mmCIF file of C-alpha atoms in Angstrom:
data_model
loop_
_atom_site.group_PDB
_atom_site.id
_atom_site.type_symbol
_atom_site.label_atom_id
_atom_site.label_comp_id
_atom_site.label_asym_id
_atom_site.label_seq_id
_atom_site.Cartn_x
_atom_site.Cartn_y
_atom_site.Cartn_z
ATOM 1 C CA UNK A 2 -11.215 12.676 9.220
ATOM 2 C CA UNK A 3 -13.367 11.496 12.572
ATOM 3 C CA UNK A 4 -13.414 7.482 13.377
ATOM 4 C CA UNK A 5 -16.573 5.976 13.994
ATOM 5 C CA UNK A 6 -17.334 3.775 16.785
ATOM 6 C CA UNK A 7 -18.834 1.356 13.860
ATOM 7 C CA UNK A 8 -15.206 1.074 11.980
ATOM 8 C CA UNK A 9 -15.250 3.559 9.491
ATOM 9 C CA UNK A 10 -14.172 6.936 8.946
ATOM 10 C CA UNK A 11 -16.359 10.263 8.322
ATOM 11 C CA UNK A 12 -15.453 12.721 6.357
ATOM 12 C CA UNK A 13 -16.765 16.287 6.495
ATOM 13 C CA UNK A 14 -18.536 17.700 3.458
ATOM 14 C CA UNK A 15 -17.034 20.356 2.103
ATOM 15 C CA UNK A 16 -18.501 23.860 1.178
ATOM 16 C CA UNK A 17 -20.158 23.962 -1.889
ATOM 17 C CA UNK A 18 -19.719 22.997 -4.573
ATOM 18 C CA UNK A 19 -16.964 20.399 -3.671
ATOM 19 C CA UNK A 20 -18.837 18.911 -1.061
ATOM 20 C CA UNK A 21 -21.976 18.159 -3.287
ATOM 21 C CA UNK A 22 -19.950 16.937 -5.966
ATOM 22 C CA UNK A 23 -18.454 14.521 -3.985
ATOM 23 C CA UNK A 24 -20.715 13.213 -2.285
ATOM 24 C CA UNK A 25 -22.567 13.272 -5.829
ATOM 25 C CA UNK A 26 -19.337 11.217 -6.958
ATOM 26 C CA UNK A 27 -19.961 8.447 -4.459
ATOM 27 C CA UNK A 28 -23.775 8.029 -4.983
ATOM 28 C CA UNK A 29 -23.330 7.570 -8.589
ATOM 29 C CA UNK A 30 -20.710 4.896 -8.346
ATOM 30 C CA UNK A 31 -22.283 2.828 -5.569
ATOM 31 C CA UNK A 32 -25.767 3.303 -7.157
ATOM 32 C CA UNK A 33 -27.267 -0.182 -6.168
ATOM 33 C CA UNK A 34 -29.366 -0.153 -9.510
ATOM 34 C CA UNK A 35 -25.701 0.706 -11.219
ATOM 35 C CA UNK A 36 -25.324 -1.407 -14.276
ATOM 36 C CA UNK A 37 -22.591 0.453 -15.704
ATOM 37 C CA UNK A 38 -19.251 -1.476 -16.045
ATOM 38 C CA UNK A 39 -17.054 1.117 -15.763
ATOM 39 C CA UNK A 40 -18.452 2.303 -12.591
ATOM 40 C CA UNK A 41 -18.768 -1.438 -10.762
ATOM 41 C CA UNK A 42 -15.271 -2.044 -11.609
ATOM 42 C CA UNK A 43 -14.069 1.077 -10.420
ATOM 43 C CA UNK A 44 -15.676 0.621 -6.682
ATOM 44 C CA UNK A 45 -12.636 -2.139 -6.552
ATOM 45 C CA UNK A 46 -10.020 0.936 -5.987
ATOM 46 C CA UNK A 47 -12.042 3.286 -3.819
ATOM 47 C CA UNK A 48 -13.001 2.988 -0.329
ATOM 48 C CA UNK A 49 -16.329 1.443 0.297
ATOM 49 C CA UNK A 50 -19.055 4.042 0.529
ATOM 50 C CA UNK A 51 -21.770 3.933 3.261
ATOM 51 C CA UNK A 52 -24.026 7.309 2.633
ATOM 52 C CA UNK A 53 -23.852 10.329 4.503
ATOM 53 C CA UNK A 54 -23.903 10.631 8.503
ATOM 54 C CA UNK A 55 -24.526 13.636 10.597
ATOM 55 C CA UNK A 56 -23.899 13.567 14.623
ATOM 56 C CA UNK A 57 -27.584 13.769 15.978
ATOM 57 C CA UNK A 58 -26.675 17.200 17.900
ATOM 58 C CA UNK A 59 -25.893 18.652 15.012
ATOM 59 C CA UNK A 60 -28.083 17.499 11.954
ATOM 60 C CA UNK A 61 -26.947 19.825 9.575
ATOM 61 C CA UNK A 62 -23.069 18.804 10.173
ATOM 62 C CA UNK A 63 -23.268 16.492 6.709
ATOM 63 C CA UNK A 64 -20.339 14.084 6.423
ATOM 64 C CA UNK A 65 -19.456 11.334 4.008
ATOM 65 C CA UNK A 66 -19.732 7.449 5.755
ATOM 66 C CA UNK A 67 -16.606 5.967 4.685
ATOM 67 C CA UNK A 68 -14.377 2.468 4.685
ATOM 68 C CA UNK A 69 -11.396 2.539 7.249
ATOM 69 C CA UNK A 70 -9.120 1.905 4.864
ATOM 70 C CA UNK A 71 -6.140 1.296 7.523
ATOM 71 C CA UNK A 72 -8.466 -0.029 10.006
ATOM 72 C CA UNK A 73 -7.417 -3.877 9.584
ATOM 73 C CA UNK A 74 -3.405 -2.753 9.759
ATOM 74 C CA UNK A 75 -1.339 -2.847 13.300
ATOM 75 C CA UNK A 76 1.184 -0.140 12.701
ATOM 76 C CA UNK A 77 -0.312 1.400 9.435
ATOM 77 C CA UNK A 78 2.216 3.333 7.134
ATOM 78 C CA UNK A 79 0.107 5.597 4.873
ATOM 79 C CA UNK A 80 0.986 7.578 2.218
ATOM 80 C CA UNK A 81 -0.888 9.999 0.168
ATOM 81 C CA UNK A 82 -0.085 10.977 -3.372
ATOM 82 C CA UNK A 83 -2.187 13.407 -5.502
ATOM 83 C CA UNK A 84 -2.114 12.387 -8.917
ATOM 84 C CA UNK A 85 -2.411 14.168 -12.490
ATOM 85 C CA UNK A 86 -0.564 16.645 -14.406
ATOM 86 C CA UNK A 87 -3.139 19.676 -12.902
ATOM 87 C CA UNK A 88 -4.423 20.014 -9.517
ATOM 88 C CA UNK A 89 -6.979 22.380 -10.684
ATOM 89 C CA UNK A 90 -10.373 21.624 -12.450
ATOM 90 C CA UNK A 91 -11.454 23.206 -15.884
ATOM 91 C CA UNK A 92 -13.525 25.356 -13.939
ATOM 92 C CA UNK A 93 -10.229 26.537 -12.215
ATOM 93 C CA UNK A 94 -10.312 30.877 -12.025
ATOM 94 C CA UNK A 95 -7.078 32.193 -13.036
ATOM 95 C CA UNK A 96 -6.152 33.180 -9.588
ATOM 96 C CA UNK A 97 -6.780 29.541 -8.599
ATOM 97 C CA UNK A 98 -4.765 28.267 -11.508
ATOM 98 C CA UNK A 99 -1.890 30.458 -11.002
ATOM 99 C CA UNK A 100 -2.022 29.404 -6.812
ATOM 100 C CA UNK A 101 -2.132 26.102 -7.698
ATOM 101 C CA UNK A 102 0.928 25.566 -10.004
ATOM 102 C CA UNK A 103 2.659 28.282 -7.874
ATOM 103 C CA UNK A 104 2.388 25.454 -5.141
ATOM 104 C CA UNK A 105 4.579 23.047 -6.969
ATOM 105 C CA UNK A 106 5.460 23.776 -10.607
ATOM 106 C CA UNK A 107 6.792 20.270 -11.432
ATOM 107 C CA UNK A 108 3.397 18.674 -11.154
ATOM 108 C CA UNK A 109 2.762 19.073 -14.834
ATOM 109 C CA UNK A 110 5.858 17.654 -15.138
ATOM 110 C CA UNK A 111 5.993 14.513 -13.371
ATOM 111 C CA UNK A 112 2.246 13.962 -13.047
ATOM 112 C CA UNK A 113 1.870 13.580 -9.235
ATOM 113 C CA UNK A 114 2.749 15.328 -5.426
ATOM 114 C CA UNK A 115 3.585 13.555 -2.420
ATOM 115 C CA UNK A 116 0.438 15.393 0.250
ATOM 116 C CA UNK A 117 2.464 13.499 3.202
ATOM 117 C CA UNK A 118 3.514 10.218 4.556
ATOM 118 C CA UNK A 119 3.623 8.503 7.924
ATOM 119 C CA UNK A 120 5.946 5.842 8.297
ATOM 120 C CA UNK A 121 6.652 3.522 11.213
ATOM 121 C CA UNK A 122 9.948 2.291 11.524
ATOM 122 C CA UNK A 123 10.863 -1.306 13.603
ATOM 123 C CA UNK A 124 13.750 0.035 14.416
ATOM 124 C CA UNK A 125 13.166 2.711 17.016
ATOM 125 C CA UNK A 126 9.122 1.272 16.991
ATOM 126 C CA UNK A 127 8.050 5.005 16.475
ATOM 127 C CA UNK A 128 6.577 6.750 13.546
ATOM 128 C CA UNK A 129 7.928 9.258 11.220
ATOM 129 C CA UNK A 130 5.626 12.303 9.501
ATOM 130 C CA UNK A 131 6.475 14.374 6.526
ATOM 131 C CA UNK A 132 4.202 16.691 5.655
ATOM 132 C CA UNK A 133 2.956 18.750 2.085
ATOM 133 C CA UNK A 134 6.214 20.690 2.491
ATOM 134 C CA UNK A 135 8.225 17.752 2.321
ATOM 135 C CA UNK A 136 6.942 16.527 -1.026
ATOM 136 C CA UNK A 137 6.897 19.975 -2.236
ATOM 137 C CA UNK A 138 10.369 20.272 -1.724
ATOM 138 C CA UNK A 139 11.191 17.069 -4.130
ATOM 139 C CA UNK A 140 12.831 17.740 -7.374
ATOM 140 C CA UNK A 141 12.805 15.205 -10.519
ATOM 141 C CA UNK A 142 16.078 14.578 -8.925
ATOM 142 C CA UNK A 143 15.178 13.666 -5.418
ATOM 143 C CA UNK A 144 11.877 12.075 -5.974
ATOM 144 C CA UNK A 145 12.387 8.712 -6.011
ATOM 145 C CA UNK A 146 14.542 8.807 -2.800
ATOM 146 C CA UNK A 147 12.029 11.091 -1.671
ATOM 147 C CA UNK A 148 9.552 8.270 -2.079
ATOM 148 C CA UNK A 149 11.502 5.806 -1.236
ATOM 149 C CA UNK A 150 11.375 6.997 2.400
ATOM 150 C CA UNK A 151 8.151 5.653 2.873
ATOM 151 C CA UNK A 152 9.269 2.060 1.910
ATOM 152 C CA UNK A 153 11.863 1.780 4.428
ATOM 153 C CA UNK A 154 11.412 0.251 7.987
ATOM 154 C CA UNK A 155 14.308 1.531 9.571
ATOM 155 C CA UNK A 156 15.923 -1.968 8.972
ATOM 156 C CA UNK A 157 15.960 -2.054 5.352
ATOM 157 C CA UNK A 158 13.481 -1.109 2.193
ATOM 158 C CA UNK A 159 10.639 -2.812 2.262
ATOM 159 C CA UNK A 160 10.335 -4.189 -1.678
ATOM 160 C CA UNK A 161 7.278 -6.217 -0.584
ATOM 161 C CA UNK A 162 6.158 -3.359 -0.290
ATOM 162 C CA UNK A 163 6.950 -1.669 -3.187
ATOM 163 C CA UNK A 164 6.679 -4.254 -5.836
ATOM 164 C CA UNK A 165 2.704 -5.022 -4.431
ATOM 165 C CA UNK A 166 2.151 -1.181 -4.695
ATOM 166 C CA UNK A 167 2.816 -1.445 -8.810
ATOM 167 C CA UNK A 168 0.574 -4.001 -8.661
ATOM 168 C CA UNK A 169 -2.267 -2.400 -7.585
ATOM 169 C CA UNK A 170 -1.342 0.837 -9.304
ATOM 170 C CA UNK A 171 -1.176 -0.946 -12.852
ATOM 171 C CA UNK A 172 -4.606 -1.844 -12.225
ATOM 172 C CA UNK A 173 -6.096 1.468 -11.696
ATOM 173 C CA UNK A 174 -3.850 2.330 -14.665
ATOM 174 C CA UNK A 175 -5.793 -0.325 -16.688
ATOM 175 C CA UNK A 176 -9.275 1.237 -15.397
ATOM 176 C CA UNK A 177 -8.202 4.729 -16.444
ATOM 177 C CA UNK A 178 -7.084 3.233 -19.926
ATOM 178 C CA UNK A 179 -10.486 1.741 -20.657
ATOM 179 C CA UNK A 180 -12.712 4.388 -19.793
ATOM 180 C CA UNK A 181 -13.520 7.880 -21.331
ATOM 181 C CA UNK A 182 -16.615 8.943 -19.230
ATOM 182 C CA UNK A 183 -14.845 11.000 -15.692
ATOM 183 C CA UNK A 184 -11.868 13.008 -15.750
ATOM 184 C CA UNK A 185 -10.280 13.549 -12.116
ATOM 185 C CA UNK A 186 -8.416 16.831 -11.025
ATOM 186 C CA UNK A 187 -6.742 17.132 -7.477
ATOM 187 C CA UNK A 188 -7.693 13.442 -6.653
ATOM 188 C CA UNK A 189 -5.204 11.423 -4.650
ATOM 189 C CA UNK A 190 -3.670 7.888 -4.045
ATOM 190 C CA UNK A 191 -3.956 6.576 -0.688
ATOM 191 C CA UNK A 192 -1.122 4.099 0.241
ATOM 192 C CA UNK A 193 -1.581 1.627 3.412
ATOM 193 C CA UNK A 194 0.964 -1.024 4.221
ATOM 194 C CA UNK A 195 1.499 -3.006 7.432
ATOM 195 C CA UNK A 196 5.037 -1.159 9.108
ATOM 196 C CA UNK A 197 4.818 -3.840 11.893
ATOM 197 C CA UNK A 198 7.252 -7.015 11.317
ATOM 198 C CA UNK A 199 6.466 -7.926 15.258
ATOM 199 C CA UNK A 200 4.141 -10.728 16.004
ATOM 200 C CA UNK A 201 3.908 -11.906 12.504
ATOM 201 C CA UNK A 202 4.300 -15.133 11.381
ATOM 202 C CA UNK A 203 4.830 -16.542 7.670
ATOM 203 C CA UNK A 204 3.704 -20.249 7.734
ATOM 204 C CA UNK A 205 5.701 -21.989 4.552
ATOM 205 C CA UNK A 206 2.751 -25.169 5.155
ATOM 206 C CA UNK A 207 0.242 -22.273 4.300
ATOM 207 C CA UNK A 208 2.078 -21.104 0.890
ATOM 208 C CA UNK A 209 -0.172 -21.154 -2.160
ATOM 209 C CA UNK A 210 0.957 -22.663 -4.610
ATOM 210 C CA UNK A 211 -1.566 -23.483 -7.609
ATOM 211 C CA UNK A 212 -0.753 -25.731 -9.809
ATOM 212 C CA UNK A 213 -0.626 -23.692 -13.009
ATOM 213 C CA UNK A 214 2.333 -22.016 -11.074
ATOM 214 C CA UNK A 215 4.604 -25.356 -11.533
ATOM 215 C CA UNK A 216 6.109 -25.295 -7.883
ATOM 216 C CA UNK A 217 6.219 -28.873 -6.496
ATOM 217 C CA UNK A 218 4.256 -29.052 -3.592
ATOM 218 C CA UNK A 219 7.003 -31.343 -1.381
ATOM 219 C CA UNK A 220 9.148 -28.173 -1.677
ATOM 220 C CA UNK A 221 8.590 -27.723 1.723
ATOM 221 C CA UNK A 222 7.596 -29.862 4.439
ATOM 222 C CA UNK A 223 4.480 -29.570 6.293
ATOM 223 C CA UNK A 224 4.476 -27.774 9.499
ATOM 224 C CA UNK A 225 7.680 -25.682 8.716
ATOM 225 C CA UNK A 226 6.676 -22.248 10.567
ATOM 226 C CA UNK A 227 9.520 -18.936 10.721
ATOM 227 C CA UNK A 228 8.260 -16.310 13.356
ATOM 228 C CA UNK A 229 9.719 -13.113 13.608
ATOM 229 C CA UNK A 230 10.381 -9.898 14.673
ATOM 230 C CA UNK A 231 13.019 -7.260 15.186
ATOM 231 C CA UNK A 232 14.030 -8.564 18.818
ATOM 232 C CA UNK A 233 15.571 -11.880 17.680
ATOM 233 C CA UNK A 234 16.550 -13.412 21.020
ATOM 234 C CA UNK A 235 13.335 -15.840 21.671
ATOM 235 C CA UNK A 236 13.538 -19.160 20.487
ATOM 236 C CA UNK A 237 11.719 -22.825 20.711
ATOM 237 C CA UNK A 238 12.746 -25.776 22.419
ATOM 238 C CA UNK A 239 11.953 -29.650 22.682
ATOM 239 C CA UNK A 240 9.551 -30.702 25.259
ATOM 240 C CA UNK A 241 12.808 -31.986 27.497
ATOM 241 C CA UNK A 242 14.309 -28.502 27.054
ATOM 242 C CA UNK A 243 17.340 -29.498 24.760
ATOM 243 C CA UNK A 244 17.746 -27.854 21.696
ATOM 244 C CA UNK A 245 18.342 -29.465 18.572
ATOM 245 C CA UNK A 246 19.074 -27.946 15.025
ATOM 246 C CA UNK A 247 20.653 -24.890 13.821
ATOM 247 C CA UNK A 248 19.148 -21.554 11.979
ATOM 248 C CA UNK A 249 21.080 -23.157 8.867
ATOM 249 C CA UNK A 250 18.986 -25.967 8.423
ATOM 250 C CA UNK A 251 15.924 -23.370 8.860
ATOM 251 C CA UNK A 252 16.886 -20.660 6.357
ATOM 252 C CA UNK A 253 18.456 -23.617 3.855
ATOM 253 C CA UNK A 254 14.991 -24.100 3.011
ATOM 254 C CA UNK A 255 13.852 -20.548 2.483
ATOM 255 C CA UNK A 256 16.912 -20.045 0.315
ATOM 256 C CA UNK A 257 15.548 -23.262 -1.486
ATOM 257 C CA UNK A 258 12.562 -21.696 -1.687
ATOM 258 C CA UNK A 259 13.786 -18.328 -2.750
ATOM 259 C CA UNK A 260 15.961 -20.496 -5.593
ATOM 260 C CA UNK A 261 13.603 -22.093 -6.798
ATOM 261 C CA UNK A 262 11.013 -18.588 -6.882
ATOM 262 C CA UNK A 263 13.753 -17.201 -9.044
ATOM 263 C CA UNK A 264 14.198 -20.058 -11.322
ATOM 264 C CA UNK A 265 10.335 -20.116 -11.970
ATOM 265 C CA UNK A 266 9.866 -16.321 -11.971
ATOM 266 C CA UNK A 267 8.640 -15.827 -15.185
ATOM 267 C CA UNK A 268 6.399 -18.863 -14.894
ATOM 268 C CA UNK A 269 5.103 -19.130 -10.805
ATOM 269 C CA UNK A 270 4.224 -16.574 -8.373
ATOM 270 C CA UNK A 271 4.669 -17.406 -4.796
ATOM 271 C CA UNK A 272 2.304 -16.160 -2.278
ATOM 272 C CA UNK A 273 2.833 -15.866 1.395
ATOM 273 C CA UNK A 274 0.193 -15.869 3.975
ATOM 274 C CA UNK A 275 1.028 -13.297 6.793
ATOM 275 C CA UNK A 276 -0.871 -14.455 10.231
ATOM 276 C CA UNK A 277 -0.404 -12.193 13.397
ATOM 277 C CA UNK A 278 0.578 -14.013 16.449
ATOM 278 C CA UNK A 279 1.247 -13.279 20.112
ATOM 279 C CA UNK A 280 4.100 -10.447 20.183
ATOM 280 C CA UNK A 281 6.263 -12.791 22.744
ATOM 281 C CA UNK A 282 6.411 -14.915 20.269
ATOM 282 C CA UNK A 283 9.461 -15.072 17.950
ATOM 283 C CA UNK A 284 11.318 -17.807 16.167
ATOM 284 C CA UNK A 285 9.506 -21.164 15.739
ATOM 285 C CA UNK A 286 10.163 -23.757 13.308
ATOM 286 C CA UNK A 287 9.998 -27.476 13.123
ATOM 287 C CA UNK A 288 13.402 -28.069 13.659
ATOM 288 C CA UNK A 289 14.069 -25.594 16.390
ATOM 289 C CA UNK A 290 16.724 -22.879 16.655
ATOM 290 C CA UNK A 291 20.221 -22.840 18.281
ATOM 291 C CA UNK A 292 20.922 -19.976 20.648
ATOM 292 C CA UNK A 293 24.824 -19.768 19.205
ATOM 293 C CA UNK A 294 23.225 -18.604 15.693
ATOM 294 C CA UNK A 295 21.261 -16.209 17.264
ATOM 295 C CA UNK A 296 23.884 -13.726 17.972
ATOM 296 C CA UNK A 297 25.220 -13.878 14.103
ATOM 297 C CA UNK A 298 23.828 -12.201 10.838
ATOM 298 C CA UNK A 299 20.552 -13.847 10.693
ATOM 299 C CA UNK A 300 18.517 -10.543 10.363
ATOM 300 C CA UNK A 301 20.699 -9.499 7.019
ATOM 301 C CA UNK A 302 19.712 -13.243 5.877
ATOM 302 C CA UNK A 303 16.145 -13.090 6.628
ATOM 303 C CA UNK A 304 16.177 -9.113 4.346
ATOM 304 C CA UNK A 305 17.952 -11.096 1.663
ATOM 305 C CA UNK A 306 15.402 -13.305 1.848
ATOM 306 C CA UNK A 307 11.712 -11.453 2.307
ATOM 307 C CA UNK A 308 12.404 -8.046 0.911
ATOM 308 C CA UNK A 309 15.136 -9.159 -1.709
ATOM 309 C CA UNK A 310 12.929 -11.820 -3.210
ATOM 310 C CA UNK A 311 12.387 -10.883 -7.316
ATOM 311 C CA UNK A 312 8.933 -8.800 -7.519
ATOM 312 C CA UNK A 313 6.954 -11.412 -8.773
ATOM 313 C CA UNK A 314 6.923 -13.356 -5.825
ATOM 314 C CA UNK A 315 5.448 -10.908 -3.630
ATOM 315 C CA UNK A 316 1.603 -10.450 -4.761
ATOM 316 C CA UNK A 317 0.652 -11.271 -1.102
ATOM 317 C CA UNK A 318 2.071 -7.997 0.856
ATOM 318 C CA UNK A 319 -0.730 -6.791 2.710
ATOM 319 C CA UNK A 320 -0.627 -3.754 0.764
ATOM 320 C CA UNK A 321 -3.604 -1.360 -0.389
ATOM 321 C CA UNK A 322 -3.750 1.287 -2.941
ATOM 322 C CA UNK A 323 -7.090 3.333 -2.872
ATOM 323 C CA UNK A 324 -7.798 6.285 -5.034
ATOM 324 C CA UNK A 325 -9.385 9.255 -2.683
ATOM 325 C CA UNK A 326 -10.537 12.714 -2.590
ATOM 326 C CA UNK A 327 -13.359 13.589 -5.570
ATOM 327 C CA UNK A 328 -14.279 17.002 -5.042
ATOM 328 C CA UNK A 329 -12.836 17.513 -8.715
ATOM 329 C CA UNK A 330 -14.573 15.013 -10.824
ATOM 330 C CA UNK A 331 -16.013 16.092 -13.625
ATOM 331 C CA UNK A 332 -17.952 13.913 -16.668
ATOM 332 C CA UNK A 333 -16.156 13.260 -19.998
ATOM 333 C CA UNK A 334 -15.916 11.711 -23.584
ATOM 334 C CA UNK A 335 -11.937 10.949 -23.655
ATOM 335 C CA UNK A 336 -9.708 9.443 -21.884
ATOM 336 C CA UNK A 337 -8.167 11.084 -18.381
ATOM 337 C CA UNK A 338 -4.527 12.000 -20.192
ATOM 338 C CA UNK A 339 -3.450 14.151 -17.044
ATOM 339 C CA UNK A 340 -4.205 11.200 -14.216
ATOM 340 C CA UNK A 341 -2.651 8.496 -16.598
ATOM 341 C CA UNK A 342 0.732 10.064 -17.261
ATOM 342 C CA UNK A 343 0.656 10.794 -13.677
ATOM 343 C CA UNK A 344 0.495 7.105 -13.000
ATOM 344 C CA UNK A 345 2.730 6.060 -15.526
ATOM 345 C CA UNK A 346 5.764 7.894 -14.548
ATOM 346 C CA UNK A 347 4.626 7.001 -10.353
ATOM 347 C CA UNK A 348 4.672 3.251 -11.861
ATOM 348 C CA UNK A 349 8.317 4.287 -13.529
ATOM 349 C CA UNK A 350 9.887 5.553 -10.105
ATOM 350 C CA UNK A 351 8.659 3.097 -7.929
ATOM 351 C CA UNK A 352 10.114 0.302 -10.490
ATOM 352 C CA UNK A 353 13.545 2.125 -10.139
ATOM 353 C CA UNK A 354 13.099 1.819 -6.463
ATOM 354 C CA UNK A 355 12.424 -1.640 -6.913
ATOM 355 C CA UNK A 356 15.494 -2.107 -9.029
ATOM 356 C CA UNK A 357 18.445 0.075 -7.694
#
């Protein structure tokens, strides 16, 4: 995959007739004259589709214009899952079909293959890769700590994270339920989620909260900003320089917050709007910090708080799920059994994540 200077990303046909069929794929679905339902709702889970590009030295290099899809992330974490109980078309030889589940048996199985993952981690603010190998080597046993891997930050799991990822998954789920016109072999989920926690900001006067959702609005009082960041040692003073309330008095009204989430849970969701700020800066708040509760537990507080939070409160991780790779699309008249159970039991072990 080649950046262009423009913002997205070009992908290189591929040798007939995968390449053709692809790009074949796209054309259909982002049709301007497209009327069809099916189609216009499912441009919401691909990447956004801008024709085909070739490099003017080489006109016959053909390549597919394509959305960045991590372009608007910091420190991207991406994932990539193929999904569907075969990873070979109907049109599969027998020496294809036999290479293919030689590759990794349980895919009929379990319905999907971890291609590779890279994962940055606050911690040591470096990036870890795992490769095919690495997901081949997952058993129905290891799987969903095998997954889990790419949730974690090197601080703690990100359930944000997680629980916004079955979010967007259930949709495409839904899609896949209410059509019977494209089956999908050897296609692919691509997961993006922001690994940076530096330089972001949650402003608490920003939360939405609609009014169908029943949260009182004077839950919070306006202006209350937290900043932070892995480096906790930055923090906000008084224009004379004196310092005058404790992290208590701060985090009692997240926990009030976080109460009051879980009371409502059924009933509310809570969304959070994520703003990136200046990396220097840290801590803020209306009622300013005291260095002397800097040196406690207040990172294990703020986890409890952000990525223990009950799933239904987090629908505003920045978070996307794209589907990718359709080289091995093919038209139908039933439903896509293969790529459903696939996401149905993905749905299952990231929900166990998000439980255990």
């Amino acid at each position: 995959i080649l950046q262009h200077p423009d913002g997205t990303v070009l992908k290189q046909l591929q040798p007939p007739p995968r390449g053709p069929r692809e790009q074949e794929f796209y054309t259909k679905v982002y049709d301007p004259n497209c009327c069809d339902s099916i189609l216009l709702e499912l441009r919401k889970y691909l990447p956004k589709y801008f024709g085909v590009w070739s490099p003017p030295t080489a006109p016959n290099d053909m390549y597919l214009k394509l959305e960045d899809v991590t372009r608007k992330f910091n420190k991207p974490c991406i994932m990539d899952v193929k999904i569907g109980q075969k990873s070979y078309d109907p049109y599969a030889s027998a020496e294809k079909i036999q290479q293919q589940v030689s590759k990794y048996p349980l895919m009929e199985e379990i319905g999907f293959l971890v291609l590779g993952m890279r994962v940055y981690h606050v911690s040591s603010d470096s990036y870890e890769t795992q490769n095919q190998h690495y997901g081949r080597s997952l058993t129905k046993e290891t799987v969903k700590d095998g997954i889990s891997k790419f949730f974690h930050s090197g601080y703690c799991l990100r359930k944000d994270v997680v629980a916004a990822s079955i979010q967007k998954i259930e949709k495409i789920l839904e899609w896949f339920e209410g059509q019977t016109q494209l089956n999908f072999y050897a296609s692919s989920l691509l997961f993006v989620y922001e690994g940076s926690c530096q330089a972001t900001t949650v402003r608490l006067s920003d939360v939405t909260l609609a009014e169908k959702r029943g949260v009182p609005k004077g839950l919070l009082a306006a202006g209350d900003v937290l900043e932070y960041n892995n480096n906790i040692h930055v923090i906000n003073s008084t224009e004379n320089g004196k310092i005058e309330a404790s992290v208590s008095k701060g985090l009692s009204k997240f926990y009030a917050l976080h109460k009051k989430a879980c009371s409502k849970r059924h009933h509310s969701q809570l969304s959070l709007k994520v703003e990136n700020l200046e990396q220097d800066n840290v801590w803020k708040s209306s009622t300013c910090i005291a260095q002397e509760h800097l040196n406690g537990n207040v990172l294990p507080q703020l986890e409890k708080v952000f990525y223990h939070m009950p799933a239904e409160t987090k629908e505003s991780a920045n978070v996307e799920v794209r589907m990718i790779d359709f080289a091995h699309v093919f038209p139908s008249n039933s439903k896509d059994e293969g790529y459903i159970y696939g996401l149905r039991n993905l749905i299952t072990v990231l929900q166990n994540i998000l439980d255990n």
